[in-house]
Amino acid sequence: NQELIGKLSSPIAPLANWALSNGLNRRLMEFVVGIDRRRTMPRIASEPFPRWMKNHKAKPGTTGRKVALFSGCFTDYYDPAVGIAAVQVLERNGVTIVYPPQRCCGIPMLSEGSLDKALQNFEYNTRVLAPLVKDGYTIVVLDGPCAMTFRQEVPQFLKSEDARNVGFRVRDINQYLIEMHKRKELDTAFNPVEGKVAYHASCAAKLQRIETSGFELLQLIPGLTVERVDKG
C-alpha cells in the first residue's frame, strides 16, 4: 500500500529515509518483512505532490484543451518532480488542468491478490473521473502502470459504461504530448541539450502499444542523441 506508506512517512521524511538506508535497520527489515537489505529503497519526499498541487496557483488555459491529472502513488510520495514538471509543461502549452480527488489505481493490490481492495479503488476512481470525461476532459496519467490499469483492468472488472468511457479517454503523459506534437500544437522551442540518452520503454507502455511515445519526445530536443534499449 504505497499510498498509505507515503502518507504516513512524508511528515517524517528525513527520519524515514535515514531508517530505510540504515544498515542495521535494513537487516531487521529483511528478517521481518523479507525485503532484501541490498535493495535500494526509493526516497520519500518531504513535500508530496498532492500538497504541492494544492498550493499551486493554476494558470488559466488558452487553447480549450482540458486535462484531469492522475498522478499515481509513486509520483505523489516518492518522485513529485515528475508531477511538477508535467504540470509546467501542460500549462506552458495552454492546457487547463484540474486535479481531482484520487486513490491508488489499484494495480499493487491486484497484483498481490487483494481483489476486494483493488475493486474499491477501481470504483472510487471511476466514480470521480467519469463526470469529468463527460465534461470533455482527457485523463492524463503520469505513471504507465496506472494508465494500463484504467485502460485494461478497470473496464474488465467493473464492466460498466463509465469504466469503459474513462479507459477510452485515458492518455499516458508521453502519449498525450506526442499526440499534441503530431497535431502541431506542442511548443517545441527547446533549448539544446548535448548528450546521449538510452531510452527503455516500460512493460506497461508496450502493453498499451505506446512504447515509442517517450522516445519520440526525447528526439525533439536539439543536440540530444537518443538510443532505444529494446531488451528485457
CSV table of C-alpha atoms in Angstrom, one decimal:
chain,number,residue,atom,x,y,z
A,1,ASN,CA,0.0,0.0,0.0
A,2,GLN,CA,2.3,2.7,-1.3
A,3,GLU,CA,-0.4,5.4,-0.8
A,4,LEU,CA,-0.7,4.7,2.9
A,5,ILE,CA,3.0,4.3,3.5
A,6,GLY,CA,3.6,7.6,1.7
A,7,LYS,CA,1.0,9.5,3.7
A,8,LEU,CA,2.4,8.2,7.0
A,9,SER,CA,6.1,8.7,6.0
A,10,SER,CA,6.2,12.1,4.3
A,11,PRO,CA,5.7,14.1,7.5
A,12,ILE,CA,8.9,12.4,8.9
A,13,ALA,CA,10.6,12.0,5.5
A,14,PRO,CA,14.2,12.7,6.8
A,15,LEU,CA,13.9,10.2,9.6
A,16,ALA,CA,12.1,7.6,7.3
A,17,ASN,CA,14.8,7.9,4.6
A,18,TRP,CA,17.6,7.5,7.2
A,19,ALA,CA,15.8,4.4,8.5
A,20,LEU,CA,15.4,3.0,5.0
A,21,SER,CA,19.2,3.4,4.4
A,22,ASN,CA,20.5,2.3,7.8
A,23,GLY,CA,22.3,-1.0,7.6
A,24,LEU,CA,21.1,-2.4,10.9
A,25,ASN,CA,17.5,-1.4,10.2
A,26,ARG,CA,17.8,-3.0,6.7
A,27,ARG,CA,18.8,-6.3,8.2
A,28,LEU,CA,15.9,-6.1,10.5
A,29,MET,CA,13.5,-5.3,7.6
A,30,GLU,CA,14.9,-8.3,5.7
A,31,PHE,CA,14.2,-10.6,8.7
A,32,VAL,CA,10.7,-9.2,9.4
A,33,VAL,CA,9.2,-8.4,6.1
A,34,GLY,CA,11.5,-10.1,3.6
A,35,ILE,CA,12.9,-7.1,1.7
A,36,ASP,CA,16.5,-7.8,0.8
A,37,ARG,CA,18.9,-5.5,2.7
A,38,ARG,CA,20.8,-4.8,-0.6
A,39,ARG,CA,17.7,-3.4,-2.3
A,40,THR,CA,17.9,0.4,-2.8
A,41,MET,CA,14.8,2.0,-1.5
A,42,PRO,CA,13.1,5.0,-3.1
A,43,ARG,CA,13.4,8.2,-1.1
A,44,ILE,CA,10.3,9.6,0.4
A,45,ALA,CA,9.6,13.2,-0.5
A,46,SER,CA,9.1,15.8,2.3
A,47,GLU,CA,6.5,17.6,0.1
A,48,PRO,CA,4.2,15.2,-1.6
A,49,PHE,CA,2.9,16.1,-5.0
A,50,PRO,CA,-0.8,16.4,-3.8
A,51,ARG,CA,0.3,19.1,-1.3
A,52,TRP,CA,2.4,20.9,-3.9
A,53,MET,CA,-0.6,20.8,-6.2
A,54,LYS,CA,-2.9,22.1,-3.5
A,55,ASN,CA,-0.7,25.1,-3.1
A,56,HIS,CA,0.0,25.6,-6.8
A,57,LYS,CA,-1.7,28.6,-8.4
A,58,ALA,CA,-3.0,27.2,-11.7
A,59,LYS,CA,-2.6,29.1,-14.9
A,60,PRO,CA,-5.7,29.6,-17.0
A,61,GLY,CA,-5.8,27.5,-20.2
A,62,THR,CA,-5.7,29.3,-23.5
A,63,THR,CA,-6.4,26.5,-26.0
A,64,GLY,CA,-9.6,24.8,-25.0
A,65,ARG,CA,-7.8,21.6,-24.1
A,66,LYS,CA,-8.8,20.2,-20.7
A,67,VAL,CA,-6.9,17.7,-18.7
A,68,ALA,CA,-7.7,15.9,-15.4
A,69,LEU,CA,-4.4,14.8,-14.0
A,70,PHE,CA,-4.0,11.4,-12.3
A,71,SER,CA,-0.5,11.3,-10.7
A,72,GLY,CA,-0.2,7.9,-9.1
A,73,CYS,CA,1.3,6.9,-5.8
A,74,PHE,CA,4.9,6.8,-6.8
A,75,THR,CA,4.8,10.4,-8.2
A,76,ASP,CA,2.8,11.5,-5.2
A,77,TYR,CA,5.2,10.4,-2.4
A,78,TYR,CA,8.5,9.4,-4.0
A,79,ASP,CA,9.1,11.5,-7.1
A,80,PRO,CA,6.9,14.6,-7.1
A,81,ALA,CA,9.3,16.3,-9.5
A,82,VAL,CA,7.7,14.3,-12.3
A,83,GLY,CA,4.3,15.7,-11.4
A,84,ILE,CA,5.6,19.3,-11.1
A,85,ALA,CA,7.3,19.0,-14.5
A,86,ALA,CA,4.2,17.6,-16.1
A,87,VAL,CA,2.1,20.5,-14.8
A,88,GLN,CA,4.6,23.0,-16.0
A,89,VAL,CA,4.8,21.5,-19.5
A,90,LEU,CA,1.0,21.3,-19.8
A,91,GLU,CA,0.5,24.9,-18.6
A,92,ARG,CA,3.2,26.1,-20.9
A,93,ASN,CA,1.1,24.6,-23.7
A,94,GLY,CA,-2.1,26.3,-22.7
A,95,VAL,CA,-3.8,23.3,-21.2
A,96,THR,CA,-6.4,23.7,-18.5
A,97,ILE,CA,-5.6,21.3,-15.6
A,98,VAL,CA,-7.8,20.0,-12.8
A,99,TYR,CA,-6.5,17.7,-10.1
A,100,PRO,CA,-9.5,15.6,-8.9
A,101,PRO,CA,-9.6,13.5,-5.7
A,102,GLN,CA,-8.0,10.1,-6.4
A,103,ARG,CA,-6.8,6.9,-4.9
A,104,CYS,CA,-4.1,4.5,-5.8
A,105,CYS,CA,-5.1,3.0,-9.2
A,106,GLY,CA,-5.3,-0.4,-7.6
A,107,ILE,CA,-2.7,-2.4,-9.5
A,108,PRO,CA,-0.5,-3.1,-6.5
A,109,MET,CA,-3.4,-4.6,-4.6
A,110,LEU,CA,-4.5,-6.6,-7.7
A,111,SER,CA,-1.0,-7.9,-8.3
A,112,GLU,CA,-0.9,-9.2,-4.7
A,113,GLY,CA,-4.3,-10.8,-4.9
A,114,SER,CA,-6.2,-8.3,-2.8
A,115,LEU,CA,-9.1,-8.1,-5.3
A,116,ASP,CA,-11.6,-6.5,-2.8
A,117,LYS,CA,-9.3,-3.6,-2.1
A,118,ALA,CA,-8.5,-3.2,-5.8
A,119,LEU,CA,-12.2,-3.1,-6.7
A,120,GLN,CA,-12.8,-0.4,-4.1
A,121,ASN,CA,-10.2,1.8,-5.7
A,122,PHE,CA,-11.4,1.0,-9.2
A,123,GLU,CA,-14.9,2.0,-8.3
A,124,TYR,CA,-13.9,5.2,-6.4
A,125,ASN,CA,-11.6,6.5,-9.2
A,126,THR,CA,-14.2,5.7,-11.9
A,127,ARG,CA,-16.9,7.5,-9.9
A,128,VAL,CA,-14.7,10.6,-9.7
A,129,LEU,CA,-13.4,10.6,-13.3
A,130,ALA,CA,-16.5,9.6,-15.3
A,131,PRO,CA,-18.2,13.0,-14.9
A,132,LEU,CA,-15.0,14.8,-16.0
A,133,VAL,CA,-14.9,12.6,-19.1
A,134,LYS,CA,-18.5,13.5,-19.9
A,135,ASP,CA,-17.5,17.2,-19.5
A,136,GLY,CA,-14.8,16.9,-22.1
A,137,TYR,CA,-11.7,16.2,-20.0
A,138,THR,CA,-8.9,13.9,-21.1
A,139,ILE,CA,-7.5,11.8,-18.2
A,140,VAL,CA,-3.7,12.3,-18.4
A,141,VAL,CA,-1.8,9.7,-16.3
A,142,LEU,CA,1.8,10.2,-15.1
A,143,ASP,CA,2.5,6.5,-14.3
A,144,GLY,CA,2.5,3.9,-17.0
A,145,PRO,CA,1.0,1.0,-15.0
A,146,CYS,CA,-1.8,3.3,-13.8
A,147,ALA,CA,-2.7,4.2,-17.3
A,148,MET,CA,-2.7,0.5,-18.3
A,149,THR,CA,-4.9,-0.3,-15.3
A,150,PHE,CA,-7.5,2.3,-16.3
A,151,ARG,CA,-7.5,1.0,-19.9
A,152,GLN,CA,-7.5,-2.7,-19.3
A,153,GLU,CA,-8.1,-3.9,-15.8
A,154,VAL,CA,-10.8,-1.4,-14.6
A,155,PRO,CA,-13.2,-2.0,-17.6
A,156,GLN,CA,-12.6,-5.7,-17.4
A,157,PHE,CA,-13.5,-6.0,-13.7
A,158,LEU,CA,-16.3,-3.3,-13.4
A,159,LYS,CA,-17.9,-4.0,-16.8
A,160,SER,CA,-19.7,-0.6,-16.7
A,161,GLU,CA,-20.1,2.1,-19.3
A,162,ASP,CA,-18.4,4.7,-17.1
A,163,ALA,CA,-15.3,2.4,-16.7
A,164,ARG,CA,-15.2,1.9,-20.5
A,165,ASN,CA,-15.6,5.7,-21.1
A,166,VAL,CA,-12.8,6.6,-18.6
A,167,GLY,CA,-10.5,4.0,-20.1
A,168,PHE,CA,-11.1,5.3,-23.6
A,169,ARG,CA,-10.2,8.9,-22.6
A,170,VAL,CA,-7.0,7.9,-20.6
A,171,ARG,CA,-3.7,9.1,-22.0
A,172,ASP,CA,-0.2,8.4,-20.7
A,173,ILE,CA,1.6,11.7,-20.4
A,174,ASN,CA,4.1,10.8,-23.1
A,175,GLN,CA,1.3,9.7,-25.4
A,176,TYR,CA,-0.7,12.9,-24.8
A,177,LEU,CA,2.3,15.2,-25.6
A,178,ILE,CA,3.4,13.3,-28.7
A,179,GLU,CA,-0.2,13.5,-30.0
A,180,MET,CA,-0.1,17.2,-29.4
A,181,HIS,CA,3.1,17.4,-31.4
A,182,LYS,CA,1.6,15.4,-34.3
A,183,ARG,CA,-1.3,17.9,-34.4
A,184,LYS,CA,1.4,20.7,-34.4
A,185,GLU,CA,0.1,22.0,-31.0
A,186,LEU,CA,3.2,21.3,-28.9
A,187,ASP,CA,5.6,24.2,-28.1
A,188,THR,CA,9.0,22.7,-29.2
A,189,ALA,CA,11.1,25.8,-28.7
A,190,PHE,CA,13.5,23.7,-26.6
A,191,ASN,CA,17.0,24.7,-25.5
A,192,PRO,CA,19.6,22.3,-26.9
A,193,VAL,CA,20.9,19.5,-24.6
A,194,GLU,CA,24.2,18.0,-25.7
A,195,GLY,CA,24.5,14.4,-24.7
A,196,LYS,CA,23.4,10.8,-25.2
A,197,VAL,CA,20.4,9.1,-23.6
A,198,ALA,CA,19.4,5.4,-23.6
A,199,TYR,CA,15.6,5.0,-23.6
A,200,HIS,CA,13.9,1.9,-22.2
A,201,ALA,CA,10.1,1.6,-22.7
A,202,SER,CA,8.3,0.2,-19.8
A,203,CYS,CA,6.3,-3.1,-20.0
A,204,ALA,CA,3.1,-1.1,-19.4
A,205,ALA,CA,3.9,1.2,-22.4
A,206,LYS,CA,4.5,-1.9,-24.6
A,207,LEU,CA,1.2,-3.5,-23.4
A,208,GLN,CA,-0.6,-0.2,-24.4
A,209,ARG,CA,1.4,-0.1,-27.7
A,210,ILE,CA,2.7,3.4,-26.9
A,211,GLU,CA,6.3,2.4,-26.3
A,212,THR,CA,7.7,4.9,-28.9
A,213,SER,CA,6.0,8.0,-27.4
A,214,GLY,CA,8.7,8.9,-24.9
A,215,PHE,CA,11.4,8.0,-27.4
A,216,GLU,CA,9.9,10.3,-30.0
A,217,LEU,CA,9.5,13.2,-27.4
A,218,LEU,CA,13.2,13.0,-26.5
A,219,GLN,CA,14.2,13.1,-30.1
A,220,LEU,CA,12.6,16.6,-30.4
A,221,ILE,CA,15.3,18.0,-28.1
A,222,PRO,CA,18.1,19.5,-30.3
A,223,GLY,CA,21.5,18.2,-29.6
A,224,LEU,CA,20.3,15.0,-27.8
A,225,THR,CA,21.2,11.6,-29.2
A,226,VAL,CA,18.6,9.0,-28.2
A,227,GLU,CA,19.1,5.3,-28.4
A,228,ARG,CA,16.5,2.7,-27.7
A,229,VAL,CA,17.2,-0.1,-25.2
A,230,ASP,CA,14.8,-2.7,-26.5
A,231,LYS,CA,15.6,-5.8,-24.5
A,232,GLY,CA,14.2,-7.2,-21.2
